[in-house]
């Protein structure tokens, strides 16, 4: 490994690296190299690869021995290329040191600017810039940044000294301080530095450089960065790269500036050159949202030639990368430099529009377009919007930083957000501006509202990434203290409800009615491409005709789970259900069931009609009976009167139906076996409905699903009953009707004896909710006490009720499929747990050979896209 | 298959069959053939094989076409050999038709005697016997038996006619009726027969024969026989054979008689020729317990030559079969015939003594001896006996029909017994005599008491087989009606308590204190042979030093499960436990734990001392915390006062700890992770105890077991804490101590990811109680509602909480072992669920390669023997 290369140079139109070396050079480094190679003006520099970072952590924070020399060589090349020298009192080379990993982690790791400034170089800087104040301001900034980032001296401590000077001079703004003031400040900073670190501020630029490199590599594993990777599910990276790059200054004065731009609108996806810039500012001023910047339209008017050059570069980069670019630029005394380009983060809406447009423009193919929109992202598109028919009045206006709408109670800190959300509350995080420390709170909030910052501020970028509604830079918002704020002059307290419209950038007082958006246009087009690709079918879990109708609109290809018990709760049906349960004998139950039969039949007719020939899987009664029972004294008394029995007797019966562990109790097919008349009624209702719908000329494809099977004997008994009842009704109606009888696999034992069960069952539907409960031994209702701690401590990567646990539950599913198909080669297999709508789980279902997934209606498009991804990734 | 043989002849010193053809000929048929071959006097006959029965049920109750001819040929040989002819008016051949399967099912299937009698043959019989009354009595009996067994006419109906005749004649006993009376009765029987069956009583002996054969084959699947096979776990048989055998008569008059004998005492096992006989009686009179017979000692005095012949035959048969024989004989006019020999049923005590004696006599080897005592049987030996220090006074005396003692409430019918036992009550079934219809009630009763019948009566034979205490033929017992009886003049009602001493044959009023027997003598000798053979270790589940001491006496080789939470309930410790649970913070918990530490340490010291260097597996806290909490108002108030908090606050805390499904909730290692201080205290207590015991020069081998592990991360975290704590204490005490840290595998997921877990765990103990709950999704506390119905309907063969479910739960255990050993070849593996003491499950554990089983102390010998069986069967 002696010839391993650790440092990659870029500059003068040539580069050691390429865009496809992101793993090694990080996204920033790889793109700086690529841009250099294709002739984009980039300040020269070099990149220490991620392998250095890996080696650094593997070898107890020691660098590979070859590194020193490679860095020295690169510095030499840099000095030759720029004609400047590190620490030179005439013509000093100043550099930035920045992190950059393969996956962008905005604001998560450390950056040091103006490196190379010292008591000598500051003089050279003054000469070069012809601006003494600028030189000392740069020096001041460098000491502050170095002291804070590298040496852990608190930012606040430096600010205090600066404020003290302003007070002395009786001024308000930094810019009102003179060069001499800043020299005083530098002197104060140096003292502070010595006091806090026990050593002098290093004058040697090489010491400055290595300490900064240490700090960037060290920042890879700071708490913020780890949390960010956790939340964003970033894994398998070697580490960060370190980019050392010649400084260019957007704050050289009036002819200078800096900005951030996107080759298309990251919010809407429109093909529109979108960005913001600030004259006489450094890049950090834009990103941190400290000053509110101007739009590129303004730039076009103000400095049209620079705008034109930037616009051309933007086109070149987008065509080169074939994707929407997020770029940073700096104009130094009239010269435009590109500091970064990367794939732009975008909203789901924008991702879809860009993907579809680029196919039409011939830039990419359909599969690439599909892979440009992540299934997770669709979530935000399918999120609620403010009902267009509602008349709302905004109390505040801000930037439409991330679309969608959100309703929640006001919280003022990230910590509070996490605490309230943990109680199950919907919260809106309200902040002056957000910072990386707020990540946890932003993640659990329904929406984010900030008083300061632009469309590329931290809050906006992070919220868009999370697919979360955000209104940024709302100047009508004034935070008064930790529990009060004013918006448009209206005082609001923590806990008060507000509604955000992230699409319009509006804040509304109170709770506004939200509606689901219609999936049409580009969305529909992209989904149709996904449908062409995927092999995994997508069904929906729907219990009512209206659910079914919604799901059909969203592309469902059948019903994978129709829960018959939900029908039992509708209207006053519950009375008949209770009467059935509390009857002393079979005759009593049958009497009550007779009342329920026509109601269930009607339900099924409604669903069959909507589904119009698509398969409908109907699960027979599943929950324990006492879930249907009255528990309040007065309800019991009313029911007793209705049934003509004594309230005492009824109370005893209710009591006797209580279970220690209802989840493991008398439910599912166990009810079907001990009270066969209940299942019989349900099967009758299904087939009476099917025959009646058939007569109307509508096709029907019923699949009767028996829940909670643990032994093949249970299934055999109930299958026999089902077939006997179904065939009798079909015969009585002179109908011709094909149907299937199958089972849920949700008891671990069922997966283990799937070969036996498949001998008689025509389909399997994995009920991964219960299967997860039993495989882990977690009660979904109780696990909330320890699950959050489990995830925090890394015992579980994710909540297994949200994302299928592949090594455990998934293993049982695989065993079930393998054994099931051994007995019945063409066994139809699906999943109907919550996991059927989770992209990662859908991919797993595809990989292990399921025929379909079934999920809640609004997750159907997510599953469709995830299935296409799975197929393309294969 | 044309040369398949269906009928096997025996007679004249030759036989087609052999003793080892039991599967084909049934036990009775095979032994009749064998006895014939070795020169024992057996009435000749032939056997229709079990394959006929199988074919009969497979072909819709049609016989194989060849059968008719084979039976005709055999009848012809029989007529030739006996010189008699079926239906002959001079010299009629009369035969019995009896069932006989490979496994003895006493009284379960049907028998027809005196077949061949008709209006003509009765005359021949009179001539042969020289006794008209006998001839007509035989005819009467035949019609009654044929009518009842073959044609389903109620027994009672025949008895009524007989009683009517007795009334007419003013007599009390059957024997007081004359031949003429019996001719009248026969005439009445024939009318009854015609009335009930719609046809004449068949005069053709071949019709009689075939109808009887039909009836016997038909009886194989009657309800009684099916229930018997179910209770006795008899499976895999082809069916029953049918034995057609020449009749011999024990009721030919004074020189005739019949009896049942055993080559050794079936109750004690003593080498003593034990039996009973009745002169001038048919065999059924002895078995049915209608007349109380005389002992063989009496026979020795009365007919010494016959006794001598019988004694010689007994010796010959025992040496030939190398096992204790149960024989039936008949003396017809001075000629001795053996009608049956079979391996004798025996009590556990007797089985052990016979096995050990036979090894000493050189008849069998040790392995054979081991296989002669079934592990299940040991149960009765380990059952309680009346405390010898108790002064009891019997109110009634009977025969010591089956040893052991039992206490329970009186019930008078089998149905009542089942109903009361289902409520969890201990019952004693009190009957005049029992019959096969009573099987269900006998099975659930603690003990059985009958007023009539001998040591070979139905009650006695069945009770011994079940290992259940029985006092038979208690003449002091008078049953007054369905709810009252008198014993020794004392009136007792249903529901009153009595105690039976089956070893002494005594009935005691009220509840007497029972004690466990000491396992010594022959028992200890046999167990030592079992220990030599077996490779599977046997440990015990013990939570206290006294449990541990008991188990050591019974041969335990270590503790496989010590449940630390049980210690929490002792004395007033529960107060400290409650304080710990209800503390608001860690500091409060630690304060309470400090109080518990010395108590737990003391417990462990006691156990380590008793176990004296044997391995002790200690499970850290397992149950959900609210199991320890007070629920009554006053208890909460008292505790609140103690803790210095408000009762309301405490009540809220108690409420907040309630769970929907505690079995799937916050328990086991989940507690150890959220409240690490609890497990820490327990580990401290274990190692402080170990070090203190070590200092006394006693060896200690602690194994710390972490319960409810589902992911390797949980185990890693808690293992780290355990090792850190243990090593600190060992170091502080300058001790040298080896210990293991392992886990229970009781969550399905743990079995699936056992490879990962075994990378860090040093042992696995399968907690098959929880594993069964989760694999089936059954709550042990709730499944009682449907499990009985499941077993009755054949959905489950057995209660999976008693006998390990091999296809489901067992499959997971196998997966766990295979994956665990893949990571750690020498992984120590055991089981600590209830199944560790169930013979069938123990055999499974041996087969799949476990190192040990662990069970409750009194089951240790059962497990030891089962392990030896498993090894020998291998």
mmCIF file of N, CA and C in Angstrom, chain A residues 81-164:
data_model
loop_
_atom_site.group_PDB
_atom_site.id
_atom_site.type_symbol
_atom_site.label_atom_id
_atom_site.label_comp_id
_atom_site.label_asym_id
_atom_site.label_seq_id
_atom_site.Cartn_x
_atom_site.Cartn_y
_atom_site.Cartn_z
ATOM 1 N N UNK A 81 0.978 27.850 -8.152
ATOM 2 C CA UNK A 81 -0.158 28.163 -9.013
ATOM 3 C C UNK A 81 -0.729 29.550 -8.720
ATOM 4 N N UNK A 82 -0.808 29.911 -7.429
ATOM 5 C CA UNK A 82 -1.423 31.190 -7.066
ATOM 6 C C UNK A 82 -0.398 32.315 -7.023
ATOM 7 N N UNK A 83 0.892 31.938 -6.982
ATOM 8 C CA UNK A 83 1.928 32.956 -6.833
ATOM 9 C C UNK A 83 1.936 33.572 -5.448
ATOM 10 N N UNK A 84 1.281 32.933 -4.491
ATOM 11 C CA UNK A 84 1.252 33.438 -3.122
ATOM 12 C C UNK A 84 1.964 32.439 -2.231
ATOM 13 N N UNK A 85 2.269 32.896 -0.993
ATOM 14 C CA UNK A 85 2.958 32.000 -0.065
ATOM 15 C C UNK A 85 2.259 32.036 1.293
ATOM 16 N N UNK A 86 2.165 30.937 1.915
ATOM 17 C CA UNK A 86 1.564 30.857 3.251
ATOM 18 C C UNK A 86 2.341 31.742 4.215
ATOM 19 N N UNK A 87 1.685 32.657 4.872
ATOM 20 C CA UNK A 87 2.314 33.485 5.894
ATOM 21 C C UNK A 87 3.148 34.633 5.343
ATOM 22 N N UNK A 88 3.077 34.786 4.038
ATOM 23 C CA UNK A 88 3.908 35.817 3.406
ATOM 24 C C UNK A 88 3.412 37.218 3.781
ATOM 25 N N UNK A 89 4.318 38.106 4.239
ATOM 26 C CA UNK A 89 3.876 39.445 4.635
ATOM 27 C C UNK A 89 3.535 40.324 3.438
ATOM 28 N N UNK A 90 3.906 39.900 2.227
ATOM 29 C CA UNK A 90 3.592 40.687 1.032
ATOM 30 C C UNK A 90 2.365 40.126 0.315
ATOM 31 N N UNK A 91 2.395 38.869 0.112
ATOM 32 C CA UNK A 91 1.422 38.232 -0.773
ATOM 33 C C UNK A 91 0.996 36.892 -0.177
ATOM 34 N N UNK A 92 0.285 36.938 0.918
ATOM 35 C CA UNK A 92 0.025 35.706 1.666
ATOM 36 C C UNK A 92 -1.047 34.826 0.999
ATOM 37 N N UNK A 93 -0.789 33.520 1.076
ATOM 38 C CA UNK A 93 -1.804 32.551 0.633
ATOM 39 C C UNK A 93 -2.725 32.266 1.811
ATOM 40 N N UNK A 94 -4.013 32.537 1.598
ATOM 41 C CA UNK A 94 -4.983 32.199 2.648
ATOM 42 C C UNK A 94 -5.867 31.064 2.130
ATOM 43 N N UNK A 95 -6.180 30.141 3.014
ATOM 44 C CA UNK A 95 -6.996 28.985 2.580
ATOM 45 C C UNK A 95 -8.169 28.768 3.521
ATOM 46 N N UNK A 96 -9.128 28.042 2.985
ATOM 47 C CA UNK A 96 -10.220 27.544 3.833
ATOM 48 C C UNK A 96 -9.972 26.055 4.072
ATOM 49 N N UNK A 97 -10.439 25.583 5.207
ATOM 50 C CA UNK A 97 -10.378 24.141 5.490
ATOM 51 C C UNK A 97 -11.810 23.698 5.777
ATOM 52 N N UNK A 98 -12.281 22.775 4.915
ATOM 53 C CA UNK A 98 -13.703 22.402 5.038
ATOM 54 C C UNK A 98 -13.861 20.883 5.008
ATOM 55 N N UNK A 99 -14.829 20.446 5.713
ATOM 56 C CA UNK A 99 -15.168 19.019 5.657
ATOM 57 C C UNK A 99 -15.995 18.747 4.410
ATOM 58 N N UNK A 100 -16.174 17.476 4.098
ATOM 59 C CA UNK A 100 -17.014 17.109 2.956
ATOM 60 C C UNK A 100 -17.077 15.592 2.832
ATOM 61 N N UNK A 101 -18.217 15.015 3.194
ATOM 62 C CA UNK A 101 -18.325 13.551 3.093
ATOM 63 C C UNK A 101 -19.111 13.183 1.840
ATOM 64 N N UNK A 102 -19.241 11.884 1.599
ATOM 65 C CA UNK A 102 -19.889 11.420 0.370
ATOM 66 C C UNK A 102 -21.359 11.830 0.339
ATOM 67 N N UNK A 103 -21.960 11.946 1.518
ATOM 68 C CA UNK A 103 -23.348 12.381 1.604
ATOM 69 C C UNK A 103 -23.349 13.748 2.277
ATOM 70 N N UNK A 104 -24.057 14.670 1.680
ATOM 71 C CA UNK A 104 -24.066 16.025 2.225
ATOM 72 C C UNK A 104 -24.704 16.045 3.618
ATOM 73 N N UNK A 105 -24.038 16.742 4.551
ATOM 74 C CA UNK A 105 -24.579 16.884 5.904
ATOM 75 C C UNK A 105 -24.507 18.350 6.271
ATOM 76 N N UNK A 106 -25.427 19.170 5.710
ATOM 77 C CA UNK A 106 -25.271 20.627 5.803
ATOM 78 C C UNK A 106 -25.109 21.112 7.234
ATOM 79 N N UNK A 107 -24.014 21.899 7.457
ATOM 80 C CA UNK A 107 -23.823 22.535 8.754
ATOM 81 C C UNK A 107 -23.400 21.594 9.868
ATOM 82 N N UNK A 108 -23.234 20.331 9.546
ATOM 83 C CA UNK A 108 -23.008 19.364 10.603
ATOM 84 C C UNK A 108 -21.555 19.315 11.054
ATOM 85 N N UNK A 109 -20.634 19.632 10.123
ATOM 86 C CA UNK A 109 -19.237 19.531 10.513
ATOM 87 C C UNK A 109 -18.544 20.882 10.415
ATOM 88 N N UNK A 110 -17.295 20.917 10.829
ATOM 89 C CA UNK A 110 -16.643 22.199 11.053
ATOM 90 C C UNK A 110 -15.892 22.749 9.838
ATOM 91 N N UNK A 111 -15.789 24.060 9.827
ATOM 92 C CA UNK A 111 -15.142 24.793 8.743
ATOM 93 C C UNK A 111 -14.261 25.884 9.354
ATOM 94 N N UNK A 112 -13.067 26.077 8.778
ATOM 95 C CA UNK A 112 -12.210 27.187 9.213
ATOM 96 C C UNK A 112 -11.860 28.017 7.976
ATOM 97 N N UNK A 113 -12.099 29.310 8.077
ATOM 98 C CA UNK A 113 -11.803 30.210 6.940
ATOM 99 C C UNK A 113 -10.614 31.113 7.275
ATOM 100 N N UNK A 114 -10.063 31.733 6.201
ATOM 101 C CA UNK A 114 -8.988 32.747 6.382
ATOM 102 C C UNK A 114 -7.727 32.179 6.998
ATOM 103 N N UNK A 115 -7.576 30.859 6.896
ATOM 104 C CA UNK A 115 -6.407 30.246 7.523
ATOM 105 C C UNK A 115 -5.136 30.706 6.817
ATOM 106 N N UNK A 116 -4.098 30.991 7.604
ATOM 107 C CA UNK A 116 -2.845 31.540 7.065
ATOM 108 C C UNK A 116 -2.612 32.963 7.541
ATOM 109 N N UNK A 117 -3.676 33.572 8.083
ATOM 110 C CA UNK A 117 -3.496 34.931 8.603
ATOM 111 C C UNK A 117 -2.687 34.871 9.899
ATOM 112 N N UNK A 118 -1.749 35.777 10.042
ATOM 113 C CA UNK A 118 -1.037 35.952 11.316
ATOM 114 C C UNK A 118 -0.546 37.397 11.372
ATOM 115 N N UNK A 119 0.271 37.706 12.375
ATOM 116 C CA UNK A 119 0.667 39.100 12.552
ATOM 117 C C UNK A 119 1.409 39.655 11.327
ATOM 118 N N UNK A 120 2.079 38.796 10.571
ATOM 119 C CA UNK A 120 2.780 39.215 9.363
ATOM 120 C C UNK A 120 1.855 39.242 8.160
ATOM 121 N N UNK A 121 1.180 38.137 7.961
ATOM 122 C CA UNK A 121 0.337 37.980 6.767
ATOM 123 C C UNK A 121 -0.759 39.035 6.710
ATOM 124 N N UNK A 122 -1.225 39.485 7.902
ATOM 125 C CA UNK A 122 -2.297 40.478 7.906
ATOM 126 C C UNK A 122 -1.853 41.740 7.163
ATOM 127 N N UNK A 123 -0.574 41.982 7.225
ATOM 128 C CA UNK A 123 -0.031 43.143 6.486
ATOM 129 C C UNK A 123 -0.104 42.896 4.985
ATOM 130 N N UNK A 124 0.285 41.698 4.579
ATOM 131 C CA UNK A 124 0.221 41.345 3.154
ATOM 132 C C UNK A 124 -1.210 41.413 2.655
ATOM 133 N N UNK A 125 -2.130 40.935 3.500
ATOM 134 C CA UNK A 125 -3.545 40.935 3.131
ATOM 135 C C UNK A 125 -4.020 42.373 2.906
ATOM 136 N N UNK A 126 -3.568 43.256 3.780
ATOM 137 C CA UNK A 126 -3.921 44.671 3.666
ATOM 138 C C UNK A 126 -3.438 45.229 2.334
ATOM 139 N N UNK A 127 -2.223 44.872 1.981
ATOM 140 C CA UNK A 127 -1.658 45.348 0.705
ATOM 141 C C UNK A 127 -2.456 44.788 -0.457
ATOM 142 N N UNK A 128 -2.673 43.478 -0.469
ATOM 143 C CA UNK A 128 -3.398 42.834 -1.572
ATOM 144 C C UNK A 128 -4.784 43.425 -1.762
ATOM 145 N N UNK A 129 -5.471 43.610 -0.653
ATOM 146 C CA UNK A 129 -6.845 44.094 -0.733
ATOM 147 C C UNK A 129 -6.908 45.611 -0.868
ATOM 148 N N UNK A 130 -5.775 46.244 -0.474
ATOM 149 C CA UNK A 130 -5.808 47.704 -0.438
ATOM 150 C C UNK A 130 -6.829 48.176 0.573
ATOM 151 N N UNK A 131 -7.004 47.427 1.648
ATOM 152 C CA UNK A 131 -8.071 47.716 2.607
ATOM 153 C C UNK A 131 -7.652 47.198 3.978
ATOM 154 N N UNK A 132 -7.221 48.120 4.825
ATOM 155 C CA UNK A 132 -6.705 47.730 6.119
ATOM 156 C C UNK A 132 -7.797 47.121 7.022
ATOM 157 N N UNK A 133 -8.937 47.743 6.983
ATOM 158 C CA UNK A 133 -10.029 47.260 7.816
ATOM 159 C C UNK A 133 -10.388 45.814 7.477
ATOM 160 N N UNK A 134 -10.490 45.543 6.166
ATOM 161 C CA UNK A 134 -10.805 44.193 5.693
ATOM 162 C C UNK A 134 -9.800 43.179 6.230
ATOM 163 N N UNK A 135 -8.479 43.568 6.148
ATOM 164 C CA UNK A 135 -7.417 42.671 6.575
ATOM 165 C C UNK A 135 -7.577 42.320 8.047
ATOM 166 N N UNK A 136 -7.795 43.344 8.867
ATOM 167 C CA UNK A 136 -7.921 43.062 10.307
ATOM 168 C C UNK A 136 -9.225 42.381 10.663
ATOM 169 N N UNK A 137 -10.248 42.701 9.881
ATOM 170 C CA UNK A 137 -11.513 41.991 10.113
ATOM 171 C C UNK A 137 -11.344 40.497 9.813
ATOM 172 N N UNK A 138 -10.580 40.200 8.729
ATOM 173 C CA UNK A 138 -10.326 38.799 8.374
ATOM 174 C C UNK A 138 -9.536 38.114 9.475
ATOM 175 N N UNK A 139 -8.535 38.805 9.965
ATOM 176 C CA UNK A 139 -7.707 38.243 11.025
ATOM 177 C C UNK A 139 -8.584 37.949 12.261
ATOM 178 N N UNK A 140 -9.394 38.963 12.619
ATOM 179 C CA UNK A 140 -10.295 38.787 13.754
ATOM 180 C C UNK A 140 -11.195 37.560 13.568
ATOM 181 N N UNK A 141 -11.789 37.485 12.376
ATOM 182 C CA UNK A 141 -12.685 36.358 12.097
ATOM 183 C C UNK A 141 -11.949 35.029 12.217
ATOM 184 N N UNK A 142 -10.721 35.009 11.678
ATOM 185 C CA UNK A 142 -9.951 33.770 11.702
ATOM 186 C C UNK A 142 -9.678 33.320 13.137
ATOM 187 N N UNK A 143 -9.217 34.262 13.981
ATOM 188 C CA UNK A 143 -8.912 33.881 15.367
ATOM 189 C C UNK A 143 -10.172 33.350 16.051
ATOM 190 N N UNK A 144 -11.263 34.051 15.777
ATOM 191 C CA UNK A 144 -12.523 33.640 16.404
ATOM 192 C C UNK A 144 -12.942 32.238 15.958
ATOM 193 N N UNK A 145 -12.871 31.998 14.665
ATOM 194 C CA UNK A 145 -13.285 30.709 14.102
ATOM 195 C C UNK A 145 -12.350 29.593 14.548
ATOM 196 N N UNK A 146 -11.052 29.887 14.465
ATOM 197 C CA UNK A 146 -10.052 28.898 14.861
ATOM 198 C C UNK A 146 -10.198 28.589 16.353
ATOM 199 N N UNK A 147 -10.329 29.667 17.126
ATOM 200 C CA UNK A 147 -10.472 29.489 18.579
ATOM 201 C C UNK A 147 -11.692 28.662 18.920
ATOM 202 N N UNK A 148 -12.786 28.960 18.214
ATOM 203 C CA UNK A 148 -14.030 28.242 18.506
ATOM 204 C C UNK A 148 -14.020 26.820 17.960
ATOM 205 N N UNK A 149 -13.780 26.703 16.654
ATOM 206 C CA UNK A 149 -13.896 25.400 15.989
ATOM 207 C C UNK A 149 -12.785 24.448 16.396
ATOM 208 N N UNK A 150 -11.545 24.983 16.434
ATOM 209 C CA UNK A 150 -10.407 24.101 16.658
ATOM 210 C C UNK A 150 -10.111 23.934 18.147
ATOM 211 N N UNK A 151 -10.228 25.042 18.902
ATOM 212 C CA UNK A 151 -9.782 24.996 20.303
ATOM 213 C C UNK A 151 -10.928 25.004 21.308
ATOM 214 N N UNK A 152 -12.182 24.965 20.818
ATOM 215 C CA UNK A 152 -13.345 24.868 21.709
ATOM 216 C C UNK A 152 -13.567 26.055 22.642
ATOM 217 N N UNK A 153 -13.044 27.224 22.269
ATOM 218 C CA UNK A 153 -13.349 28.406 23.074
ATOM 219 C C UNK A 153 -14.748 28.866 22.667
ATOM 220 N N UNK A 154 -15.577 29.204 23.638
ATOM 221 C CA UNK A 154 -16.966 29.511 23.289
ATOM 222 C C UNK A 154 -17.086 30.746 22.404
ATOM 223 N N UNK A 155 -17.877 30.618 21.370
ATOM 224 C CA UNK A 155 -18.210 31.678 20.448
ATOM 225 C C UNK A 155 -18.616 32.949 21.203
ATOM 226 N N UNK A 156 -19.451 32.756 22.201
ATOM 227 C CA UNK A 156 -19.967 33.864 23.005
ATOM 228 C C UNK A 156 -18.862 34.731 23.593
ATOM 229 N N UNK A 157 -17.793 34.081 24.047
ATOM 230 C CA UNK A 157 -16.690 34.791 24.688
ATOM 231 C C UNK A 157 -16.079 35.811 23.725
ATOM 232 N N UNK A 158 -15.894 35.380 22.471
ATOM 233 C CA UNK A 158 -15.361 36.297 21.451
ATOM 234 C C UNK A 158 -16.348 37.434 21.193
ATOM 235 N N UNK A 159 -17.622 37.069 21.068
ATOM 236 C CA UNK A 159 -18.650 38.070 20.765
ATOM 237 C C UNK A 159 -18.700 39.161 21.840
ATOM 238 N N UNK A 160 -18.509 38.716 23.082
ATOM 239 C CA UNK A 160 -18.529 39.678 24.186
ATOM 240 C C UNK A 160 -17.467 40.764 23.988
ATOM 241 N N UNK A 161 -16.257 40.314 23.604
ATOM 242 C CA UNK A 161 -15.158 41.274 23.393
ATOM 243 C C UNK A 161 -15.503 42.248 22.265
ATOM 244 N N UNK A 162 -16.086 41.698 21.200
ATOM 245 C CA UNK A 162 -16.465 42.532 20.066
ATOM 246 C C UNK A 162 -17.532 43.548 20.505
ATOM 247 N N UNK A 163 -18.528 43.058 21.251
ATOM 248 C CA UNK A 163 -19.596 43.936 21.738
ATOM 249 C C UNK A 163 -19.044 45.035 22.653
ATOM 250 N N UNK A 164 -18.063 44.609 23.484
ATOM 251 C CA UNK A 164 -17.467 45.586 24.405
ATOM 252 C C UNK A 164 -16.852 46.737 23.616
#
